[in-house]
């Protein structure tokens, strides 16, 4: 569900889209998470959009 833009799909179109994922595949997921829309302005003006000041070696150590 998108709080900023309402869906224009009919119930039939939504059901048809959802039926593309098989039941056995859906059974393997324990939870479903909604991810809200983020505006392009917010993404472009975000500090996180700037490359991190951490070196590759430091990231590698963190991952290990």
Backbone as XML, in Angstrom:
<?xml version="1.0"?>
<chain id="A" units="angstrom">
  <residue number="1" name="UNK">
    <atom name="N" x="0.842" y="-1.176" z="0.000"/>
    <atom name="CA" x="0.000" y="0.000" z="0.000"/>
    <atom name="C" x="0.888" y="1.240" z="0.000"/>
  </residue>
  <residue number="2" name="UNK">
    <atom name="N" x="0.641" y="2.127" z="-0.894"/>
    <atom name="CA" x="1.405" y="3.363" z="-1.015"/>
    <atom name="C" x="0.564" y="4.509" z="-0.480"/>
  </residue>
  <residue number="3" name="UNK">
    <atom name="N" x="1.084" y="5.224" z="0.501"/>
    <atom name="CA" x="0.317" y="6.300" z="1.125"/>
    <atom name="C" x="0.319" y="7.584" z="0.312"/>
  </residue>
  <residue number="4" name="UNK">
    <atom name="N" x="1.258" y="7.694" z="-0.641"/>
    <atom name="CA" x="1.361" y="8.919" z="-1.436"/>
    <atom name="C" x="0.623" y="8.841" z="-2.765"/>
  </residue>
  <residue number="5" name="UNK">
    <atom name="N" x="0.456" y="7.648" z="-3.276"/>
    <atom name="CA" x="-0.157" y="7.490" z="-4.594"/>
    <atom name="C" x="-1.098" y="6.295" z="-4.542"/>
  </residue>
  <residue number="6" name="UNK">
    <atom name="N" x="-2.345" y="6.523" z="-4.837"/>
    <atom name="CA" x="-3.305" y="5.419" z="-4.768"/>
    <atom name="C" x="-3.153" y="4.490" z="-5.973"/>
  </residue>
  <residue number="7" name="UNK">
    <atom name="N" x="-3.472" y="3.249" z="-5.754"/>
    <atom name="CA" x="-3.359" y="2.237" z="-6.801"/>
    <atom name="C" x="-4.499" y="2.408" z="-7.803"/>
  </residue>
  <residue number="8" name="UNK">
    <atom name="N" x="-4.182" y="2.273" z="-9.068"/>
    <atom name="CA" x="-5.208" y="2.390" z="-10.098"/>
    <atom name="C" x="-5.548" y="1.022" z="-10.696"/>
  </residue>
  <residue number="9" name="UNK">
    <atom name="N" x="-4.977" y="-0.037" z="-10.116"/>
    <atom name="CA" x="-5.216" y="-1.383" z="-10.623"/>
    <atom name="C" x="-6.570" y="-1.906" z="-10.142"/>
  </residue>
  <residue number="10" name="UNK">
    <atom name="N" x="-7.184" y="-2.696" z="-10.987"/>
    <atom name="CA" x="-8.433" y="-3.341" z="-10.571"/>
    <atom name="C" x="-8.082" y="-4.534" z="-9.687"/>
  </residue>
  <residue number="11" name="UNK">
    <atom name="N" x="-9.052" y="-5.020" z="-8.957"/>
    <atom name="CA" x="-8.845" y="-6.189" z="-8.102"/>
    <atom name="C" x="-8.387" y="-7.379" z="-8.941"/>
  </residue>
  <residue number="12" name="UNK">
    <atom name="N" x="-8.944" y="-7.521" z="-10.131"/>
    <atom name="CA" x="-8.562" y="-8.615" z="-11.038"/>
    <atom name="C" x="-7.080" y="-8.502" z="-11.408"/>
  </residue>
  <residue number="13" name="UNK">
    <atom name="N" x="-6.609" y="-7.300" z="-11.714"/>
    <atom name="CA" x="-5.198" y="-7.115" z="-12.085"/>
    <atom name="C" x="-4.270" y="-7.426" z="-10.915"/>
  </residue>
  <residue number="14" name="UNK">
    <atom name="N" x="-4.675" y="-7.038" z="-9.721"/>
    <atom name="CA" x="-3.866" y="-7.319" z="-8.528"/>
    <atom name="C" x="-3.778" y="-8.824" z="-8.308"/>
  </residue>
  <residue number="15" name="UNK">
    <atom name="N" x="-4.893" y="-9.514" z="-8.383"/>
    <atom name="CA" x="-4.925" y="-10.975" z="-8.193"/>
    <atom name="C" x="-4.083" y="-11.679" z="-9.254"/>
  </residue>
  <residue number="16" name="UNK">
    <atom name="N" x="-4.186" y="-11.218" z="-10.502"/>
    <atom name="CA" x="-3.406" y="-11.822" z="-11.589"/>
    <atom name="C" x="-1.916" y="-11.651" z="-11.339"/>
  </residue>
  <residue number="17" name="UNK">
    <atom name="N" x="-1.502" y="-10.475" z="-10.885"/>
    <atom name="CA" x="-0.097" y="-10.210" z="-10.584"/>
    <atom name="C" x="0.379" y="-11.100" z="-9.433"/>
  </residue>
  <residue number="18" name="UNK">
    <atom name="N" x="-0.435" y="-11.189" z="-8.373"/>
    <atom name="CA" x="-0.054" y="-11.995" z="-7.218"/>
    <atom name="C" x="0.011" y="-13.481" z="-7.555"/>
  </residue>
  <residue number="19" name="UNK">
    <atom name="N" x="-0.772" y="-13.919" z="-8.517"/>
    <atom name="CA" x="-0.780" y="-15.339" z="-8.875"/>
    <atom name="C" x="0.480" y="-15.753" z="-9.642"/>
  </residue>
  <residue number="20" name="UNK">
    <atom name="N" x="1.303" y="-14.801" z="-10.040"/>
    <atom name="CA" x="2.537" y="-15.134" z="-10.752"/>
    <atom name="C" x="3.556" y="-15.791" z="-9.827"/>
  </residue>
  <residue number="21" name="UNK">
    <atom name="N" x="3.403" y="-15.583" z="-8.511"/>
    <atom name="CA" x="4.297" y="-16.211" z="-7.548"/>
    <atom name="C" x="3.591" y="-17.458" z="-7.033"/>
  </residue>
  <residue number="22" name="UNK">
    <atom name="N" x="4.238" y="-18.599" z="-7.175"/>
    <atom name="CA" x="3.595" y="-19.855" z="-6.805"/>
    <atom name="C" x="3.445" y="-19.986" z="-5.292"/>
  </residue>
  <residue number="23" name="UNK">
    <atom name="N" x="2.436" y="-20.732" z="-4.884"/>
    <atom name="CA" x="2.173" y="-20.976" z="-3.468"/>
    <atom name="C" x="3.358" y="-21.591" z="-2.740"/>
  </residue>
  <residue number="24" name="UNK">
    <atom name="N" x="3.988" y="-22.645" z="-3.309"/>
    <atom name="CA" x="5.143" y="-23.247" z="-2.635"/>
    <atom name="C" x="6.288" y="-22.254" z="-2.412"/>
  </residue>
  <residue number="25" name="UNK">
    <atom name="N" x="6.455" y="-21.311" z="-3.306"/>
    <atom name="CA" x="7.496" y="-20.296" z="-3.114"/>
    <atom name="C" x="7.099" y="-19.346" z="-1.984"/>
  </residue>
  <residue number="26" name="UNK">
    <atom name="N" x="5.848" y="-18.921" z="-1.972"/>
    <atom name="CA" x="5.370" y="-18.041" z="-0.909"/>
    <atom name="C" x="5.453" y="-18.711" z="0.459"/>
  </residue>
  <residue number="27" name="UNK">
    <atom name="N" x="5.283" y="-20.029" z="0.505"/>
    <atom name="CA" x="5.358" y="-20.759" z="1.769"/>
    <atom name="C" x="6.740" y="-20.680" z="2.406"/>
  </residue>
  <residue number="28" name="UNK">
    <atom name="N" x="7.742" y="-20.341" z="1.633"/>
    <atom name="CA" x="9.101" y="-20.276" z="2.151"/>
    <atom name="C" x="9.411" y="-18.939" z="2.835"/>
  </residue>
  <residue number="29" name="UNK">
    <atom name="N" x="8.507" y="-17.988" z="2.739"/>
    <atom name="CA" x="8.713" y="-16.690" z="3.362"/>
    <atom name="C" x="7.936" y="-16.633" z="4.679"/>
  </residue>
  <residue number="30" name="UNK">
    <atom name="N" x="8.648" y="-16.302" z="5.756"/>
    <atom name="CA" x="8.000" y="-16.236" z="7.065"/>
    <atom name="C" x="7.386" y="-14.871" z="7.347"/>
  </residue>
  <residue number="31" name="UNK">
    <atom name="N" x="7.879" y="-13.849" z="6.676"/>
    <atom name="CA" x="7.295" y="-12.531" z="6.904"/>
    <atom name="C" x="7.380" y="-11.701" z="5.633"/>
  </residue>
  <residue number="32" name="UNK">
    <atom name="N" x="6.475" y="-10.772" z="5.540"/>
    <atom name="CA" x="6.427" y="-9.860" z="4.406"/>
    <atom name="C" x="6.536" y="-8.452" z="4.980"/>
  </residue>
  <residue number="33" name="UNK">
    <atom name="N" x="7.403" y="-7.642" z="4.405"/>
    <atom name="CA" x="7.646" y="-6.297" z="4.920"/>
    <atom name="C" x="7.235" y="-5.272" z="3.881"/>
  </residue>
  <residue number="34" name="UNK">
    <atom name="N" x="6.441" y="-4.295" z="4.299"/>
    <atom name="CA" x="6.091" y="-3.190" z="3.413"/>
    <atom name="C" x="7.223" y="-2.170" z="3.432"/>
  </residue>
  <residue number="35" name="UNK">
    <atom name="N" x="7.609" y="-1.714" z="2.260"/>
    <atom name="CA" x="8.660" y="-0.712" z="2.150"/>
    <atom name="C" x="8.023" y="0.542" z="1.573"/>
  </residue>
  <residue number="36" name="UNK">
    <atom name="N" x="7.954" y="1.603" z="2.375"/>
    <atom name="CA" x="7.290" y="2.817" z="1.891"/>
    <atom name="C" x="8.098" y="3.519" z="0.799"/>
  </residue>
  <residue number="37" name="UNK">
    <atom name="N" x="7.401" y="4.272" z="-0.015"/>
    <atom name="CA" x="8.029" y="5.048" z="-1.076"/>
    <atom name="C" x="8.870" y="6.166" z="-0.458"/>
  </residue>
  <residue number="38" name="UNK">
    <atom name="N" x="10.039" y="6.417" z="-1.029"/>
    <atom name="CA" x="10.889" y="7.533" z="-0.610"/>
    <atom name="C" x="11.004" y="8.468" z="-1.798"/>
  </residue>
  <residue number="39" name="UNK">
    <atom name="N" x="10.781" y="9.751" z="-1.543"/>
    <atom name="CA" x="10.820" y="10.708" z="-2.652"/>
    <atom name="C" x="12.240" y="10.839" z="-3.199"/>
  </residue>
  <residue number="40" name="UNK">
    <atom name="N" x="12.340" y="11.120" z="-4.467"/>
    <atom name="CA" x="13.640" y="11.284" z="-5.108"/>
    <atom name="C" x="14.424" y="12.412" z="-4.457"/>
  </residue>
  <residue number="41" name="UNK">
    <atom name="N" x="13.754" y="13.506" z="-4.095"/>
    <atom name="CA" x="14.434" y="14.624" z="-3.432"/>
    <atom name="C" x="15.069" y="14.177" z="-2.124"/>
  </residue>
  <residue number="42" name="UNK">
    <atom name="N" x="14.356" y="13.393" z="-1.369"/>
    <atom name="CA" x="14.875" y="12.919" z="-0.089"/>
    <atom name="C" x="16.096" y="12.031" z="-0.296"/>
  </residue>
  <residue number="43" name="UNK">
    <atom name="N" x="16.064" y="11.208" z="-1.325"/>
    <atom name="CA" x="17.199" y="10.332" z="-1.621"/>
    <atom name="C" x="18.406" y="11.160" z="-2.052"/>
  </residue>
  <residue number="44" name="UNK">
    <atom name="N" x="18.189" y="12.094" z="-2.950"/>
    <atom name="CA" x="19.302" y="12.881" z="-3.479"/>
    <atom name="C" x="19.895" y="13.834" z="-2.450"/>
  </residue>
  <residue number="45" name="UNK">
    <atom name="N" x="19.089" y="14.300" z="-1.508"/>
    <atom name="CA" x="19.574" y="15.246" z="-0.507"/>
    <atom name="C" x="19.986" y="14.589" z="0.801"/>
  </residue>
  <residue number="46" name="UNK">
    <atom name="N" x="19.941" y="13.292" z="0.835"/>
    <atom name="CA" x="20.270" y="12.560" z="2.045"/>
    <atom name="C" x="21.783" y="12.451" z="2.216"/>
  </residue>
  <residue number="47" name="UNK">
    <atom name="N" x="22.217" y="12.511" z="3.458"/>
    <atom name="CA" x="23.644" y="12.326" z="3.730"/>
    <atom name="C" x="24.074" y="10.917" z="3.381"/>
  </residue>
  <residue number="48" name="UNK">
    <atom name="N" x="23.160" y="9.965" z="3.484"/>
    <atom name="CA" x="23.514" y="8.589" z="3.165"/>
    <atom name="C" x="23.732" y="8.391" z="1.668"/>
  </residue>
  <residue number="49" name="UNK">
    <atom name="N" x="23.309" y="9.371" z="0.852"/>
    <atom name="CA" x="23.525" y="9.261" z="-0.589"/>
    <atom name="C" x="24.991" y="9.519" z="-0.934"/>
  </residue>
  <residue number="50" name="UNK">
    <atom name="N" x="25.708" y="10.137" z="-0.010"/>
    <atom name="CA" x="27.130" y="10.405" z="-0.210"/>
    <atom name="C" x="27.890" y="9.120" z="0.088"/>
  </residue>
  <residue number="51" name="UNK">
    <atom name="N" x="28.939" y="8.867" z="-0.675"/>
    <atom name="CA" x="29.717" y="7.659" z="-0.457"/>
    <atom name="C" x="30.283" y="7.643" z="0.955"/>
  </residue>
  <residue number="52" name="UNK">
    <atom name="N" x="30.308" y="6.488" z="1.589"/>
    <atom name="CA" x="30.832" y="6.418" z="2.950"/>
    <atom name="C" x="32.323" y="6.712" z="2.989"/>
  </residue>
  <residue number="53" name="UNK">
    <atom name="N" x="32.763" y="7.228" z="4.125"/>
    <atom name="CA" x="34.179" y="7.560" z="4.257"/>
    <atom name="C" x="34.963" y="6.404" z="4.861"/>
  </residue>
  <residue number="54" name="UNK">
    <atom name="N" x="34.453" y="5.199" z="4.682"/>
    <atom name="CA" x="35.109" y="4.005" z="5.198"/>
    <atom name="C" x="35.803" y="3.317" z="4.037"/>
  </residue>
  <residue number="55" name="UNK">
    <atom name="N" x="37.017" y="2.877" z="4.284"/>
    <atom name="CA" x="37.770" y="2.211" z="3.213"/>
    <atom name="C" x="37.247" y="0.795" z="2.987"/>
  </residue>
  <residue number="56" name="UNK">
    <atom name="N" x="37.616" y="0.238" z="1.879"/>
    <atom name="CA" x="37.208" y="-1.132" z="1.546"/>
    <atom name="C" x="37.743" y="-2.117" z="2.578"/>
  </residue>
  <residue number="57" name="UNK">
    <atom name="N" x="38.967" y="-1.884" z="3.035"/>
    <atom name="CA" x="39.567" y="-2.775" z="4.025"/>
    <atom name="C" x="38.775" y="-2.756" z="5.333"/>
  </residue>
  <residue number="58" name="UNK">
    <atom name="N" x="38.349" y="-1.556" z="5.750"/>
    <atom name="CA" x="37.571" y="-1.443" z="6.986"/>
    <atom name="C" x="36.227" y="-2.147" z="6.835"/>
  </residue>
  <residue number="59" name="UNK">
    <atom name="N" x="35.593" y="-1.982" z="5.673"/>
    <atom name="CA" x="34.317" y="-2.665" z="5.434"/>
    <atom name="C" x="34.519" y="-4.173" z="5.453"/>
  </residue>
  <residue number="60" name="UNK">
    <atom name="N" x="35.599" y="-4.627" z="4.849"/>
    <atom name="CA" x="35.910" y="-6.061" z="4.811"/>
    <atom name="C" x="36.067" y="-6.609" z="6.218"/>
  </residue>
  <residue number="61" name="UNK">
    <atom name="N" x="36.787" y="-5.886" z="7.073"/>
    <atom name="CA" x="36.972" y="-6.304" z="8.468"/>
    <atom name="C" x="35.630" y="-6.348" z="9.200"/>
  </residue>
  <residue number="62" name="UNK">
    <atom name="N" x="34.779" y="-5.357" z="8.954"/>
    <atom name="CA" x="33.464" y="-5.334" z="9.597"/>
    <atom name="C" x="32.631" y="-6.543" z="9.196"/>
  </residue>
  <residue number="63" name="UNK">
    <atom name="N" x="32.715" y="-6.902" z="7.923"/>
    <atom name="CA" x="31.938" y="-8.028" z="7.429"/>
    <atom name="C" x="32.419" y="-9.331" z="8.072"/>
  </residue>
  <residue number="64" name="UNK">
    <atom name="N" x="33.727" y="-9.453" z="8.187"/>
    <atom name="CA" x="34.273" y="-10.680" z="8.820"/>
    <atom name="C" x="33.857" y="-10.737" z="10.270"/>
  </residue>
</chain>
